[in-house]
């Protein structure tokens, strides 16, 4: 591989790393208040949303896990599959209507973080 391609891949990797860290910081600070509100709205007796709130707590690792859990719920309930909707129903109430802005705060930062991680993996394979 020539030097120009390696340098370009290295810059893309550094950019993905920086953007992923910014996304992680946003997920743990700004977006978490919306994630917490979503947890309150989707939780009902017999679902695991409230249990995870008690288990993981409010420290940075707990916030990351709870954000990932709400992200998983929102993705599973939006896929047109009865099996995945049943899985989402174990997490929370799938019939709950959520505002679009609140949903975007819970979906975009994790998607950005996971996308940056995928870019980092690909760049690591190229270097």
PDB file of C-alpha atoms in Angstrom:
ATOM      1  CA  UNK A   1       0.000   0.000   0.000  1.00  0.00           C
ATOM      2  CA  UNK A   2       1.385   3.417  -0.857  1.00  0.00           C
ATOM      3  CA  UNK A   3       2.118   6.106   1.709  1.00  0.00           C
ATOM      4  CA  UNK A   4      -0.684   8.437   0.625  1.00  0.00           C
ATOM      5  CA  UNK A   5      -3.324   5.795   1.241  1.00  0.00           C
ATOM      6  CA  UNK A   6      -1.875   4.956   4.650  1.00  0.00           C
ATOM      7  CA  UNK A   7      -1.749   8.601   5.675  1.00  0.00           C
ATOM      8  CA  UNK A   8      -5.335   9.132   4.503  1.00  0.00           C
ATOM      9  CA  UNK A   9      -6.475   6.034   6.404  1.00  0.00           C
ATOM     10  CA  UNK A  10      -4.667   7.257   9.513  1.00  0.00           C
ATOM     11  CA  UNK A  11      -6.398  10.649   9.333  1.00  0.00           C
ATOM     12  CA  UNK A  12      -9.776   8.971   8.830  1.00  0.00           C
ATOM     13  CA  UNK A  13      -9.059   6.763  11.845  1.00  0.00           C
ATOM     14  CA  UNK A  14      -8.124   9.726  14.019  1.00  0.00           C
ATOM     15  CA  UNK A  15     -11.253  11.567  12.896  1.00  0.00           C
ATOM     16  CA  UNK A  16     -13.415   8.542  13.677  1.00  0.00           C
ATOM     17  CA  UNK A  17     -11.774   8.207  17.088  1.00  0.00           C
ATOM     18  CA  UNK A  18     -12.384  11.889  17.877  1.00  0.00           C
ATOM     19  CA  UNK A  19     -15.971  11.825  16.636  1.00  0.00           C
ATOM     20  CA  UNK A  20     -16.621   8.640  18.598  1.00  0.00           C
ATOM     21  CA  UNK A  21     -15.318  10.219  21.796  1.00  0.00           C
ATOM     22  CA  UNK A  22     -17.474  13.315  21.253  1.00  0.00           C
ATOM     23  CA  UNK A  23     -20.477  11.061  20.635  1.00  0.00           C
ATOM     24  CA  UNK A  24     -19.708   9.114  23.815  1.00  0.00           C
ATOM     25  CA  UNK A  25     -19.482  12.331  25.844  1.00  0.00           C
ATOM     26  CA  UNK A  26     -22.790  13.550  24.404  1.00  0.00           C
ATOM     27  CA  UNK A  27     -24.377  10.198  25.185  1.00  0.00           C
ATOM     28  CA  UNK A  28     -23.236  10.311  28.809  1.00  0.00           C
ATOM     29  CA  UNK A  29     -24.128  13.953  29.475  1.00  0.00           C
ATOM     30  CA  UNK A  30     -26.597  15.764  27.220  1.00  0.00           C
ATOM     31  CA  UNK A  31     -28.576  12.854  25.805  1.00  0.00           C
ATOM     32  CA  UNK A  32     -28.876  10.914  29.032  1.00  0.00           C
ATOM     33  CA  UNK A  33     -31.650  13.085  30.449  1.00  0.00           C
ATOM     34  CA  UNK A  34     -33.782  12.159  27.429  1.00  0.00           C
ATOM     35  CA  UNK A  35     -32.821   8.495  27.761  1.00  0.00           C
ATOM     36  CA  UNK A  36     -33.951   8.584  31.379  1.00  0.00           C
ATOM     37  CA  UNK A  37     -37.298  10.099  30.348  1.00  0.00           C
ATOM     38  CA  UNK A  38     -37.739   7.384  27.723  1.00  0.00           C
ATOM     39  CA  UNK A  39     -37.040   4.753  30.386  1.00  0.00           C
ATOM     40  CA  UNK A  40     -39.772   6.245  32.559  1.00  0.00           C
ATOM     41  CA  UNK A  41     -42.267   6.319  29.702  1.00  0.00           C
ATOM     42  CA  UNK A  42     -41.680   2.791  28.410  1.00  0.00           C
ATOM     43  CA  UNK A  43     -41.463   1.054  31.773  1.00  0.00           C
ATOM     44  CA  UNK A  44     -44.422  -0.884  33.052  1.00  0.00           C
ATOM     45  CA  UNK A  45     -44.772  -3.757  35.519  1.00  0.00           C
ATOM     46  CA  UNK A  46     -43.221  -6.945  34.197  1.00  0.00           C
ATOM     47  CA  UNK A  47     -40.654  -5.269  31.936  1.00  0.00           C
ATOM     48  CA  UNK A  48     -36.957  -5.007  32.533  1.00  0.00           C
ATOM     49  CA  UNK A  49     -36.461  -1.276  31.954  1.00  0.00           C
ATOM     50  CA  UNK A  50     -36.878  -0.396  35.626  1.00  0.00           C
ATOM     51  CA  UNK A  51     -34.776  -3.340  36.753  1.00  0.00           C
ATOM     52  CA  UNK A  52     -31.846  -2.163  34.639  1.00  0.00           C
ATOM     53  CA  UNK A  53     -32.157   1.306  36.116  1.00  0.00           C
ATOM     54  CA  UNK A  54     -31.738  -0.179  39.596  1.00  0.00           C
ATOM     55  CA  UNK A  55     -28.931  -2.543  38.572  1.00  0.00           C
ATOM     56  CA  UNK A  56     -26.726  -0.145  36.606  1.00  0.00           C
ATOM     57  CA  UNK A  57     -27.280   3.049  38.547  1.00  0.00           C
ATOM     58  CA  UNK A  58     -26.203   6.494  37.377  1.00  0.00           C
ATOM     59  CA  UNK A  59     -22.407   6.288  37.103  1.00  0.00           C
ATOM     60  CA  UNK A  60     -20.781   6.618  33.632  1.00  0.00           C
ATOM     61  CA  UNK A  61     -20.779   2.867  32.953  1.00  0.00           C
ATOM     62  CA  UNK A  62     -24.383   2.625  34.103  1.00  0.00           C
ATOM     63  CA  UNK A  63     -25.375   5.512  31.862  1.00  0.00           C
ATOM     64  CA  UNK A  64     -23.667   3.849  28.920  1.00  0.00           C
ATOM     65  CA  UNK A  65     -25.415   0.537  29.564  1.00  0.00           C
ATOM     66  CA  UNK A  66     -28.820   2.154  30.070  1.00  0.00           C
ATOM     67  CA  UNK A  67     -28.391   4.231  26.895  1.00  0.00           C
ATOM     68  CA  UNK A  68     -27.500   1.099  24.965  1.00  0.00           C
ATOM     69  CA  UNK A  69     -30.502  -0.690  26.427  1.00  0.00           C
ATOM     70  CA  UNK A  70     -32.925   2.067  25.398  1.00  0.00           C
ATOM     71  CA  UNK A  71     -31.268   2.200  21.953  1.00  0.00           C
ATOM     72  CA  UNK A  72     -31.827  -1.558  21.592  1.00  0.00           C
ATOM     73  CA  UNK A  73     -35.475  -1.169  22.592  1.00  0.00           C
ATOM     74  CA  UNK A  74     -36.085   1.605  20.064  1.00  0.00           C
ATOM     75  CA  UNK A  75     -34.406  -0.327  17.247  1.00  0.00           C
ATOM     76  CA  UNK A  76     -36.214  -3.595  18.034  1.00  0.00           C
ATOM     77  CA  UNK A  77     -39.632  -1.991  18.175  1.00  0.00           C
ATOM     78  CA  UNK A  78     -39.136  -0.187  14.859  1.00  0.00           C
ATOM     79  CA  UNK A  79     -38.218  -3.334  12.884  1.00  0.00           C
ATOM     80  CA  UNK A  80     -41.269  -4.930  11.223  1.00  0.00           C
ATOM     81  CA  UNK A  81     -40.831  -8.381  12.733  1.00  0.00           C
ATOM     82  CA  UNK A  82     -43.136  -9.988  15.267  1.00  0.00           C
ATOM     83  CA  UNK A  83     -40.254 -11.847  16.914  1.00  0.00           C
ATOM     84  CA  UNK A  84     -38.251  -8.648  17.429  1.00  0.00           C
ATOM     85  CA  UNK A  85     -41.360  -6.810  18.660  1.00  0.00           C
ATOM     86  CA  UNK A  86     -41.830  -9.528  21.286  1.00  0.00           C
ATOM     87  CA  UNK A  87     -38.234  -9.005  22.353  1.00  0.00           C
ATOM     88  CA  UNK A  88     -38.841  -5.263  22.606  1.00  0.00           C
ATOM     89  CA  UNK A  89     -42.003  -5.938  24.646  1.00  0.00           C
ATOM     90  CA  UNK A  90     -39.855  -7.704  27.256  1.00  0.00           C
ATOM     91  CA  UNK A  91     -37.870  -4.478  27.650  1.00  0.00           C
ATOM     92  CA  UNK A  92     -40.731  -1.997  27.703  1.00  0.00           C
ATOM     93  CA  UNK A  93     -44.124  -0.994  26.370  1.00  0.00           C
ATOM     94  CA  UNK A  94     -43.878  -0.970  22.563  1.00  0.00           C
ATOM     95  CA  UNK A  95     -47.133   0.966  22.153  1.00  0.00           C
ATOM     96  CA  UNK A  96     -45.767   4.041  23.934  1.00  0.00           C
ATOM     97  CA  UNK A  97     -45.714   7.102  21.696  1.00  0.00           C
ATOM     98  CA  UNK A  98     -42.455   9.039  21.972  1.00  0.00           C
ATOM     99  CA  UNK A  99     -41.702  12.474  20.515  1.00  0.00           C
ATOM    100  CA  UNK A 100     -39.342  12.401  17.547  1.00  0.00           C
ATOM    101  CA  UNK A 101     -36.772  14.705  19.172  1.00  0.00           C
ATOM    102  CA  UNK A 102     -36.571  12.531  22.262  1.00  0.00           C
ATOM    103  CA  UNK A 103     -36.182   9.423  20.118  1.00  0.00           C
ATOM    104  CA  UNK A 104     -33.433  11.045  18.051  1.00  0.00           C
ATOM    105  CA  UNK A 105     -31.491  11.950  21.216  1.00  0.00           C
ATOM    106  CA  UNK A 106     -31.555   8.278  22.179  1.00  0.00           C
ATOM    107  CA  UNK A 107     -30.740   6.882  18.706  1.00  0.00           C
ATOM    108  CA  UNK A 108     -28.288   9.213  16.944  1.00  0.00           C
ATOM    109  CA  UNK A 109     -25.394   9.312  19.469  1.00  0.00           C
ATOM    110  CA  UNK A 110     -25.175   5.496  19.815  1.00  0.00           C
ATOM    111  CA  UNK A 111     -25.450   5.069  16.043  1.00  0.00           C
ATOM    112  CA  UNK A 112     -22.654   7.567  15.578  1.00  0.00           C
ATOM    113  CA  UNK A 113     -20.540   5.809  18.212  1.00  0.00           C
ATOM    114  CA  UNK A 114     -21.071   2.380  16.647  1.00  0.00           C
ATOM    115  CA  UNK A 115     -20.397   3.763  13.160  1.00  0.00           C
ATOM    116  CA  UNK A 116     -17.133   5.332  14.306  1.00  0.00           C
ATOM    117  CA  UNK A 117     -16.138   2.036  15.889  1.00  0.00           C
ATOM    118  CA  UNK A 118     -16.795   0.241  12.585  1.00  0.00           C
ATOM    119  CA  UNK A 119     -14.692   2.818  10.706  1.00  0.00           C
ATOM    120  CA  UNK A 120     -11.894   2.348  13.237  1.00  0.00           C
ATOM    121  CA  UNK A 121     -11.991  -1.413  12.711  1.00  0.00           C
ATOM    122  CA  UNK A 122     -11.812  -1.041   8.947  1.00  0.00           C
ATOM    123  CA  UNK A 123      -8.973   1.469   9.138  1.00  0.00           C
ATOM    124  CA  UNK A 124      -7.136  -0.833  11.536  1.00  0.00           C
ATOM    125  CA  UNK A 125      -7.368  -3.617   8.975  1.00  0.00           C
ATOM    126  CA  UNK A 126      -5.981  -1.339   6.261  1.00  0.00           C
ATOM    127  CA  UNK A 127      -2.993  -0.153   8.282  1.00  0.00           C
TER     128      UNK A 127
END
